[in-house]
PDB file of C-alpha atoms in Angstrom:
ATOM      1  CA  UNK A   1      61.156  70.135  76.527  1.00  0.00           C
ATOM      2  CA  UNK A   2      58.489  68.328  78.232  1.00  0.00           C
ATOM      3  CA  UNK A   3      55.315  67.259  76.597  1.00  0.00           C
ATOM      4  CA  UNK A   4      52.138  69.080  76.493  1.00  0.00           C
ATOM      5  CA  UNK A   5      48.622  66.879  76.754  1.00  0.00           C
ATOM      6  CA  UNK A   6      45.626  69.317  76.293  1.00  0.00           C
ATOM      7  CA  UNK A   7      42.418  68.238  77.430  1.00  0.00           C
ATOM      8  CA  UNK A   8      39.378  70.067  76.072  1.00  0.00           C
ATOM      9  CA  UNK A   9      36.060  69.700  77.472  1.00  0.00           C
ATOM     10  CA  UNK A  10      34.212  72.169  75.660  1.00  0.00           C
ATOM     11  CA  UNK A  11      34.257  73.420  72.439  1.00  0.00           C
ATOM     12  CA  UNK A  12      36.518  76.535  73.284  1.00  0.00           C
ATOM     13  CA  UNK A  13      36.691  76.979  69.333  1.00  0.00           C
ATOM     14  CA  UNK A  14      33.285  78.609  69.066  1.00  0.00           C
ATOM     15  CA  UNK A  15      31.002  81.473  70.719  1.00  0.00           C
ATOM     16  CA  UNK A  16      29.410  80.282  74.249  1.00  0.00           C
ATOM     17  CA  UNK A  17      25.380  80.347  73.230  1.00  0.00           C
ATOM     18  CA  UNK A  18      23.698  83.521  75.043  1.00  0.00           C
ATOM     19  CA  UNK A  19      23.164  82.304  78.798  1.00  0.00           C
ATOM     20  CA  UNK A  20      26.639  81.713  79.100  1.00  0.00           C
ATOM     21  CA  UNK A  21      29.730  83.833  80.834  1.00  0.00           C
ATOM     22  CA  UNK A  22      29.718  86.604  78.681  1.00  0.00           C
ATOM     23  CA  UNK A  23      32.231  88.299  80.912  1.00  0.00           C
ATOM     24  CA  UNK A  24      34.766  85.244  80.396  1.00  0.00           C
ATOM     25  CA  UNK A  25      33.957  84.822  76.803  1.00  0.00           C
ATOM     26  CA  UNK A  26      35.273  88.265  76.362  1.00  0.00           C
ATOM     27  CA  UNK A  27      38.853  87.293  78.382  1.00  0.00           C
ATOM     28  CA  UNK A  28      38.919  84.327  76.717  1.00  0.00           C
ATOM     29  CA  UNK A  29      40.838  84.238  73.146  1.00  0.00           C
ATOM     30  CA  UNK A  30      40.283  81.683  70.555  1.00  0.00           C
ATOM     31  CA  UNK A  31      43.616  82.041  69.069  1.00  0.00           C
ATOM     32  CA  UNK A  32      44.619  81.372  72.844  1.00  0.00           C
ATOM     33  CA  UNK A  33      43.456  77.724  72.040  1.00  0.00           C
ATOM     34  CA  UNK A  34      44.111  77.359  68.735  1.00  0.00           C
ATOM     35  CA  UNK A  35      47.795  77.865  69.660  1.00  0.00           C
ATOM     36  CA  UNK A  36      47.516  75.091  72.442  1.00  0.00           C
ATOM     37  CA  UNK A  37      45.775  72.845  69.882  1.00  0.00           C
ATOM     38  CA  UNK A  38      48.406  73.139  67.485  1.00  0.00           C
ATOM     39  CA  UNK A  39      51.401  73.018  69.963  1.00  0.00           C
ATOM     40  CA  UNK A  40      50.433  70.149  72.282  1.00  0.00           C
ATOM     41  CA  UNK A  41      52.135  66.705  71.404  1.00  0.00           C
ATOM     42  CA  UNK A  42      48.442  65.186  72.110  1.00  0.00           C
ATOM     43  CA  UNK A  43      44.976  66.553  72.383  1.00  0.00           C
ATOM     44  CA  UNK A  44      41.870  64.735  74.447  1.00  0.00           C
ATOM     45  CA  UNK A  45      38.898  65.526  73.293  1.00  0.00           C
ATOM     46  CA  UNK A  46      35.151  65.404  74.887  1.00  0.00           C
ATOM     47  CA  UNK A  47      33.295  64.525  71.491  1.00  0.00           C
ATOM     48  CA  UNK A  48      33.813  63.533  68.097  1.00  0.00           C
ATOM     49  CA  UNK A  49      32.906  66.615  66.447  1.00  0.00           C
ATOM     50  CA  UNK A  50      35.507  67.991  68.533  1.00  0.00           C
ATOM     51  CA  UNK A  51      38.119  65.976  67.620  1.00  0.00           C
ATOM     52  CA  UNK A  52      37.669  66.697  64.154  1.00  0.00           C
ATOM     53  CA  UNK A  53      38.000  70.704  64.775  1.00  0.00           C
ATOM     54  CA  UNK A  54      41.067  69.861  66.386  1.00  0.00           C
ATOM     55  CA  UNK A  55      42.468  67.542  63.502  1.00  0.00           C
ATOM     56  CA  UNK A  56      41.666  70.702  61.209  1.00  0.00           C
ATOM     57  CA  UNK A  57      44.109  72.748  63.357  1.00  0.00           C
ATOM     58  CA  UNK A  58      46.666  70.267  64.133  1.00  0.00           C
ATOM     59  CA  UNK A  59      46.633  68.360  60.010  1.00  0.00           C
ATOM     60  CA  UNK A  60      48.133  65.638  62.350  1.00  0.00           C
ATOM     61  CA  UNK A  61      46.987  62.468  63.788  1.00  0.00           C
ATOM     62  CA  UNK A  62      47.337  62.833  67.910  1.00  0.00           C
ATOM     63  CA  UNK A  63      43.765  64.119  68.944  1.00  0.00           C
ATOM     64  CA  UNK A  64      41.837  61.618  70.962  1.00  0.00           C
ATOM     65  CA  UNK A  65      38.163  60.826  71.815  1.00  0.00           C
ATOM     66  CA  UNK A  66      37.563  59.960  74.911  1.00  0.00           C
ATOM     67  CA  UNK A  67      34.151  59.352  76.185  1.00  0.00           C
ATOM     68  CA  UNK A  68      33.012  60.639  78.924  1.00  0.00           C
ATOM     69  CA  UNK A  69      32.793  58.654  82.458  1.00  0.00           C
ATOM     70  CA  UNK A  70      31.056  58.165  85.749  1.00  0.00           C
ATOM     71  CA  UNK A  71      32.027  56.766  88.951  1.00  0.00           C
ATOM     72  CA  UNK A  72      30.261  53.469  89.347  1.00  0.00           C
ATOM     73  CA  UNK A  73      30.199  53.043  92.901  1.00  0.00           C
ATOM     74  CA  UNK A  74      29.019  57.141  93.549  1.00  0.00           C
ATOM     75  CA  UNK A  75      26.223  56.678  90.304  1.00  0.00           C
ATOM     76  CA  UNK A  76      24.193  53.855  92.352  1.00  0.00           C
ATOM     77  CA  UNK A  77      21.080  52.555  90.465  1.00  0.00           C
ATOM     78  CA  UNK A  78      17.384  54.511  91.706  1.00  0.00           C
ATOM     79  CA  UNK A  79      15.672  52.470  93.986  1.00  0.00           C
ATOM     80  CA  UNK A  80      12.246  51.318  92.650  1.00  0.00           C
ATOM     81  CA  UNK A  81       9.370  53.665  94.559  1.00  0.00           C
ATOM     82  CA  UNK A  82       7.617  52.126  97.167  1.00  0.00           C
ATOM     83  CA  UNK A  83       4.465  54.426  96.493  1.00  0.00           C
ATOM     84  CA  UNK A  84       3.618  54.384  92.981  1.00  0.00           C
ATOM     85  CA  UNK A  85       0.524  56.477  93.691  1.00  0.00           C
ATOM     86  CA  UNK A  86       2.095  60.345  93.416  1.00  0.00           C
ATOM     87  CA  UNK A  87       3.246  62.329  90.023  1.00  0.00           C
ATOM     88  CA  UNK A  88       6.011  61.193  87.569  1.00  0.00           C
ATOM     89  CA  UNK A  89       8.845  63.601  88.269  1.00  0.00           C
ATOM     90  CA  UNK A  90      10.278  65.013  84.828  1.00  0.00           C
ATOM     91  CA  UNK A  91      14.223  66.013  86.147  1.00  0.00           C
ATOM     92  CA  UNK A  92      16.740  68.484  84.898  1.00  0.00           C
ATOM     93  CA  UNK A  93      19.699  69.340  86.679  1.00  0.00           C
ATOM     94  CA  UNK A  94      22.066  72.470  85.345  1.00  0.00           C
ATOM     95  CA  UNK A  95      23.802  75.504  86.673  1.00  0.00           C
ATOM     96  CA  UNK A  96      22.513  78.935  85.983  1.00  0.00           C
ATOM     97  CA  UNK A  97      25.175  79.016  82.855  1.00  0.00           C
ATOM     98  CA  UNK A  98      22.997  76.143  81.141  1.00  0.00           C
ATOM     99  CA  UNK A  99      19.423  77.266  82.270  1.00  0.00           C
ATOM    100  CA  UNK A 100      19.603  79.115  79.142  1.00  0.00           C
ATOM    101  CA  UNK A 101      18.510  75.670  77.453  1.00  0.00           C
ATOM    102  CA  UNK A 102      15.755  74.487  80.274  1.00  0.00           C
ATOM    103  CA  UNK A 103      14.091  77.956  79.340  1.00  0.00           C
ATOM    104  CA  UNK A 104      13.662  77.413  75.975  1.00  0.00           C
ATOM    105  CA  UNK A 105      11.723  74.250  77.107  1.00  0.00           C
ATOM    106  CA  UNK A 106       9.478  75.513  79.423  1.00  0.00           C
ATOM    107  CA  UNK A 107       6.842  76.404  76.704  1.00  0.00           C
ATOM    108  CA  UNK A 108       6.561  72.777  75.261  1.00  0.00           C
ATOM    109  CA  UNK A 109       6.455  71.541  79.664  1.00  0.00           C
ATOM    110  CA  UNK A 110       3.730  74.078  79.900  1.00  0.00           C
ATOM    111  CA  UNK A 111       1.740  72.109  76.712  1.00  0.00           C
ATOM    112  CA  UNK A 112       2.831  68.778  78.469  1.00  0.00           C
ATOM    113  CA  UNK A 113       1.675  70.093  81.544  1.00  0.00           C
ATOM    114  CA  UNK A 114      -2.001  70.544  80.353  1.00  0.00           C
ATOM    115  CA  UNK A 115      -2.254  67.222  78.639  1.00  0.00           C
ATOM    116  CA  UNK A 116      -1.148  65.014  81.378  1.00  0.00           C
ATOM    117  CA  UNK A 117       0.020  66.466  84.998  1.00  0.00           C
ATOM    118  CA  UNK A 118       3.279  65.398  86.134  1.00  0.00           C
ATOM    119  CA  UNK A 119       6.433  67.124  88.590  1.00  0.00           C
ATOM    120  CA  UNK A 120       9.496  68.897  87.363  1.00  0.00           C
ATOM    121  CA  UNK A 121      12.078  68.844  89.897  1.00  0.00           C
ATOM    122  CA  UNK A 122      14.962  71.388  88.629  1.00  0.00           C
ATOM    123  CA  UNK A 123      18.587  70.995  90.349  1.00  0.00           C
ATOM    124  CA  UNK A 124      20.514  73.605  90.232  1.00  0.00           C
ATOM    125  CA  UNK A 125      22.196  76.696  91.380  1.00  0.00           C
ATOM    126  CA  UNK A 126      19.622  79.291  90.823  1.00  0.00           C
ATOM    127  CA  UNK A 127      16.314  80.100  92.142  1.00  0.00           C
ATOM    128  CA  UNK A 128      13.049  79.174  89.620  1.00  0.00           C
ATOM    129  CA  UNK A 129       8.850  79.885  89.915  1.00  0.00           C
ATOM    130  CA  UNK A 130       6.666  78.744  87.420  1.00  0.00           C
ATOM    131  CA  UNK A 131       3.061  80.037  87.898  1.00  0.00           C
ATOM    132  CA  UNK A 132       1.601  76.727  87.133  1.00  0.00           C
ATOM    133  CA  UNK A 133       3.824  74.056  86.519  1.00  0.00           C
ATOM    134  CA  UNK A 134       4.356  71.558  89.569  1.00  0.00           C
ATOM    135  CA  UNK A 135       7.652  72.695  90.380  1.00  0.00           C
ATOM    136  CA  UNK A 136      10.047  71.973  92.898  1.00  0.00           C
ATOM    137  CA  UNK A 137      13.552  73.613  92.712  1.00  0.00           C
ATOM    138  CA  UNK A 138      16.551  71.884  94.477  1.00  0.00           C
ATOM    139  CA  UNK A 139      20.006  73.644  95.752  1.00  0.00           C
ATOM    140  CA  UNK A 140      22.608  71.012  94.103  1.00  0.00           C
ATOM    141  CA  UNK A 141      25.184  69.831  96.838  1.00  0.00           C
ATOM    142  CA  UNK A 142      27.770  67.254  95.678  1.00  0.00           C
ATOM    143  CA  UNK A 143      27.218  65.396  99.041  1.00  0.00           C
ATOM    144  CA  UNK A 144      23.863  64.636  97.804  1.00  0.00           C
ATOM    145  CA  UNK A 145      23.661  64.492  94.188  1.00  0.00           C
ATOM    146  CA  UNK A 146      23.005  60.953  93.940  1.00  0.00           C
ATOM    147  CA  UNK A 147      20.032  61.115  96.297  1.00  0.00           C
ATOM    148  CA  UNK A 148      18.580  64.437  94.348  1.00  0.00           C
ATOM    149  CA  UNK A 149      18.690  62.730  91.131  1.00  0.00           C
ATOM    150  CA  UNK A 150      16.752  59.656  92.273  1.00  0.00           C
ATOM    151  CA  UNK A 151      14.032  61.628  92.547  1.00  0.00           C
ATOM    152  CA  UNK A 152      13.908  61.557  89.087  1.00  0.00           C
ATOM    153  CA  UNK A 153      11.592  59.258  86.983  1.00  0.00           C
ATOM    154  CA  UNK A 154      12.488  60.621  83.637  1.00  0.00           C
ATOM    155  CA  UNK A 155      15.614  62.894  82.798  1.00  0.00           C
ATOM    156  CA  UNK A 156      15.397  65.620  80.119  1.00  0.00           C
ATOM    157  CA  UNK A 157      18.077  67.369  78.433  1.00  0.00           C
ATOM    158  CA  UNK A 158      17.518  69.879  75.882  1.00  0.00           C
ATOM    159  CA  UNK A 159      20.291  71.654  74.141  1.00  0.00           C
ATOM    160  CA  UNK A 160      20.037  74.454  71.278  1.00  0.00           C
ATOM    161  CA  UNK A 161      21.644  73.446  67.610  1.00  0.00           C
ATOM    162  CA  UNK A 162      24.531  75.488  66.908  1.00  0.00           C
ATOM    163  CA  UNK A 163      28.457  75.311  66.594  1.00  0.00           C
ATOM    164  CA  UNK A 164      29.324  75.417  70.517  1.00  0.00           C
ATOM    165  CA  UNK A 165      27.083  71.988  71.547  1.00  0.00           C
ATOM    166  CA  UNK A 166      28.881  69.987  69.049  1.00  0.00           C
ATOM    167  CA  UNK A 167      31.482  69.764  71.323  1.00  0.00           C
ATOM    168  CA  UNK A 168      29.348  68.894  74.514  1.00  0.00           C
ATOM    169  CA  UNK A 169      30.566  64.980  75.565  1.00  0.00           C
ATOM    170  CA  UNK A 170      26.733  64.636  77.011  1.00  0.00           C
ATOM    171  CA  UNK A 171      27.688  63.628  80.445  1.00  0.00           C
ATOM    172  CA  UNK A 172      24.306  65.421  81.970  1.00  0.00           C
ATOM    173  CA  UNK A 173      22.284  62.261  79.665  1.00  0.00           C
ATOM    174  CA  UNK A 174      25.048  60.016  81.122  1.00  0.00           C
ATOM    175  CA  UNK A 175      24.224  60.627  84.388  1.00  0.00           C
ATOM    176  CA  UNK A 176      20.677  59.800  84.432  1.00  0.00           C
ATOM    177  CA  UNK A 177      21.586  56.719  82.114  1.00  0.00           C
ATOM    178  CA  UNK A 178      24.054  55.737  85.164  1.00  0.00           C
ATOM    179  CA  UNK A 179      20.653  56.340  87.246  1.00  0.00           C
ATOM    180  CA  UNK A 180      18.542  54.068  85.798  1.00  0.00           C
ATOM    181  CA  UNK A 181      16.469  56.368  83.938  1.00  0.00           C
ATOM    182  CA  UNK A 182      15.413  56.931  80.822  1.00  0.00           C
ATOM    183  CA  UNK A 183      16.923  60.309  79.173  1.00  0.00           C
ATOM    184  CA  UNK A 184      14.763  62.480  76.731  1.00  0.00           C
ATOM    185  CA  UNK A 185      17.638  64.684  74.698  1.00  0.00           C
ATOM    186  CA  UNK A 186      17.696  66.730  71.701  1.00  0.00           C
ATOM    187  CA  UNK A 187      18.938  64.668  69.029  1.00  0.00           C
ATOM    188  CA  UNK A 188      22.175  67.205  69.204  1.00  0.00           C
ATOM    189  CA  UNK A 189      26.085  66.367  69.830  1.00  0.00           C
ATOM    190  CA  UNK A 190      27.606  63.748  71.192  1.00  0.00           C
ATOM    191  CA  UNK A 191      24.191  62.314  72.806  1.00  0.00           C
ATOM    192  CA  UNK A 192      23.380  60.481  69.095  1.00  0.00           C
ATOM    193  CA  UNK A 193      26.619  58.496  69.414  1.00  0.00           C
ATOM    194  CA  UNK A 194      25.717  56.757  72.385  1.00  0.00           C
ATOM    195  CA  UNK A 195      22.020  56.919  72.775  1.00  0.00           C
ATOM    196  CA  UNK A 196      20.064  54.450  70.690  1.00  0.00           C
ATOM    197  CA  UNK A 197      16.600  55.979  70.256  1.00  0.00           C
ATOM    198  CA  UNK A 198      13.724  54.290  71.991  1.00  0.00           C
ATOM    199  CA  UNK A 199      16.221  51.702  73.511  1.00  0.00           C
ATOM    200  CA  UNK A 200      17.954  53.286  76.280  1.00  0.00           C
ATOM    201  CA  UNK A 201      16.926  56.066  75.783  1.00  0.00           C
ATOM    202  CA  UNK A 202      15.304  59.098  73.562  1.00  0.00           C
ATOM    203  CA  UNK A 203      16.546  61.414  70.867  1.00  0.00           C
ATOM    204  CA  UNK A 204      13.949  64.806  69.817  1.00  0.00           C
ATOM    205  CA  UNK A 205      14.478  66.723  66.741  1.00  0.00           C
ATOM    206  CA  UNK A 206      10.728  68.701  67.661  1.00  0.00           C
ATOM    207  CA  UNK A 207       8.605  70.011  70.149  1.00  0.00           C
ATOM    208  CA  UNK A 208       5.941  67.341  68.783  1.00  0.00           C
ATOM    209  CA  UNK A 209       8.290  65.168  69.431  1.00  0.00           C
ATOM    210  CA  UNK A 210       9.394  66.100  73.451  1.00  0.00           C
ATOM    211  CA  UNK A 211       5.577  66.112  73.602  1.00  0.00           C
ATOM    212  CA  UNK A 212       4.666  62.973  72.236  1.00  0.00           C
ATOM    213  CA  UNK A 213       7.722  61.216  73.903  1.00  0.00           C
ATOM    214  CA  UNK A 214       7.170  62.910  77.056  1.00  0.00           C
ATOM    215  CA  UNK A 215       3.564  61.932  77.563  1.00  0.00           C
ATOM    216  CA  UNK A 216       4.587  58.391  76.521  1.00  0.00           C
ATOM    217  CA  UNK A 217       6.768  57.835  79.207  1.00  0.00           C
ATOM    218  CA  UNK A 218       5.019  59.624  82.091  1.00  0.00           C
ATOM    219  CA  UNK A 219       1.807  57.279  81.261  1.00  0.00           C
ATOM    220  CA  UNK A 220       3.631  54.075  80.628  1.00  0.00           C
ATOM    221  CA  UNK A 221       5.575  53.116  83.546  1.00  0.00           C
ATOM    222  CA  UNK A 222       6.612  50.179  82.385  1.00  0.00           C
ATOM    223  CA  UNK A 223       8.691  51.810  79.397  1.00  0.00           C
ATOM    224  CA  UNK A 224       9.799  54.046  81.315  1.00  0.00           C
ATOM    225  CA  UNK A 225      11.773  51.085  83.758  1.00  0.00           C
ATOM    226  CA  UNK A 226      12.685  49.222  80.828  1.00  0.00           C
ATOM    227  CA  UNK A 227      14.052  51.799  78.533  1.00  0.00           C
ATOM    228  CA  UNK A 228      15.755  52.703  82.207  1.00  0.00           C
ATOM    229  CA  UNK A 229      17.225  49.344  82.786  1.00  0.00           C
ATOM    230  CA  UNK A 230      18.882  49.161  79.142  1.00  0.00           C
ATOM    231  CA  UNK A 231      20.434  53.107  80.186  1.00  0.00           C
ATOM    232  CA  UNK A 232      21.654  51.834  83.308  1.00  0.00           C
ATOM    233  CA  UNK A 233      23.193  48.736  81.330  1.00  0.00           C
ATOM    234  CA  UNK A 234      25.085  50.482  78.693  1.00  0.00           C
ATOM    235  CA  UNK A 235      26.639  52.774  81.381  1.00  0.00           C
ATOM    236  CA  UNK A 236      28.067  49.257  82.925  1.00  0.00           C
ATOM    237  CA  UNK A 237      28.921  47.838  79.729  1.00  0.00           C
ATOM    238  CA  UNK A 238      30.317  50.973  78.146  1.00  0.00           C
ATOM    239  CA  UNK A 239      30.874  54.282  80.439  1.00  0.00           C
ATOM    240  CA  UNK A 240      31.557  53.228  83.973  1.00  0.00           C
ATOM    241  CA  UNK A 241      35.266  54.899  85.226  1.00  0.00           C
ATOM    242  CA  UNK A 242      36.332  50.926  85.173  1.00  0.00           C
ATOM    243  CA  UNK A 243      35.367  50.358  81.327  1.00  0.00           C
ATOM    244  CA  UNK A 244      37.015  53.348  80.310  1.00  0.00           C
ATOM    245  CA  UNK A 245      40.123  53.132  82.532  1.00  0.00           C
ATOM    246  CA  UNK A 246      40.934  49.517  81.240  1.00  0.00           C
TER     247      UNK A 246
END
């Protein structure tokens, strides 16, 4: 008799992209969630797109966006560097289930790469080597997270178009918006809801366009603090744990 609120993070709906846990994707059933969906008294979801899957399941009116959140105190602000004089670091962070998307990057950082030099720091679970790139691969620890990603200058986070990322809330571009830096994303899910383009930060439909946007940045450092500064903002304003809990 009591009632049921399901919380969905992911969109559990549709086929993890190749990278993921194939071995879970097999245990897991869709009909598994489509039965939750349709049961629950209420449904949270992580994006819009997601909500409307669930609306097409449920034909009623109790699923629920709610965006996703950071804890302001933990998501301090990057300190401005002291030494301007070494490389703009370009930043991803991940686990080895969403390398999957850094890889099909690497080709457009290797073009980057040749037409102005910068450093990619990667944090993560997995071990990385690039035979050219300046790369630097970091073990992620929670007790240092904050610290890892203000080594960041600029924060990139590609994602493939299909089915399964429209239900991705975004919270990797949050997190570097909470930072204080400027996030380069594919123009994909629920990024384009709370990113405006060029303003705190950047949306990509093309690899001309990671180029062109990328090189931007890393040579104007000035952008790259002020598009930085509105990110960190609109986090305050919009995302931080106390916004959303009120």
């Amino acid at each position: 008799c009591r009632k049921v609120i399901y919380d969905l993070e992911d969109n559990m709906l549709s086929d993890e992209p190749e990278g993921g846990n194939w071995i879970a994707s097999l245990i897991k059933s869709k009909s598994k969630y489509q039965f939750l969906i349709s049961t629950s008294d209420e449904i949270i979801a992580s994006s819009p797109y997601l909500v409307g899957k669930c609306k097409q399941i449920t034909g009623k009116d109790n699923v629920h966006f709610i965006p996703p959140t950071l804890n302001l105190t933990k998501f301090s602000k990057k300190p401005k560097k002291k030494d301007k004089s070494g490389k703009v670091v370009v930043g991803w962070t991940g686990t080895v289930g969403s390398k999957v998307f850094l890889d099909e990057l690497i080709p457009t950082l290797e073009k980057l790469y040749h037409i102005c030099p910068y450093k990619l720091i990667v944090i993560g679970n997995f071990e990385m080597s690039h035979p050219f790139l300046d790369l630097e691969v970091i073990k992620w620890n929670s007790e240092e997270e904050i610290e890892q990603l203000h080594k960041f200058d600029i924060g990139i986070y590609p994602l493939p178009l299909n089915d399964w990322i429209g239900g991705k809330s975004g919270l990797k571009a949050l997190q570097y918006m909470a930072v204080g830096i400027p996030p380069v994303c594919s123009a994909i899910g629920n990024v384009v809801n709370f990113i405006n383009n060029n303003e705190d930060g950047v949306l990509v439909s093309s690899e001309e366009e990671w180029l062109f946007n990328l090189e931007s940045l890393i040579n104007d450092q000035i952008k790259r603090e002020s598009i930085g500064q509105k990110a960190r903002e609109k986090f305050l304003k919009e995302f931080s744990q106390d916004q959303i809990f009120e």
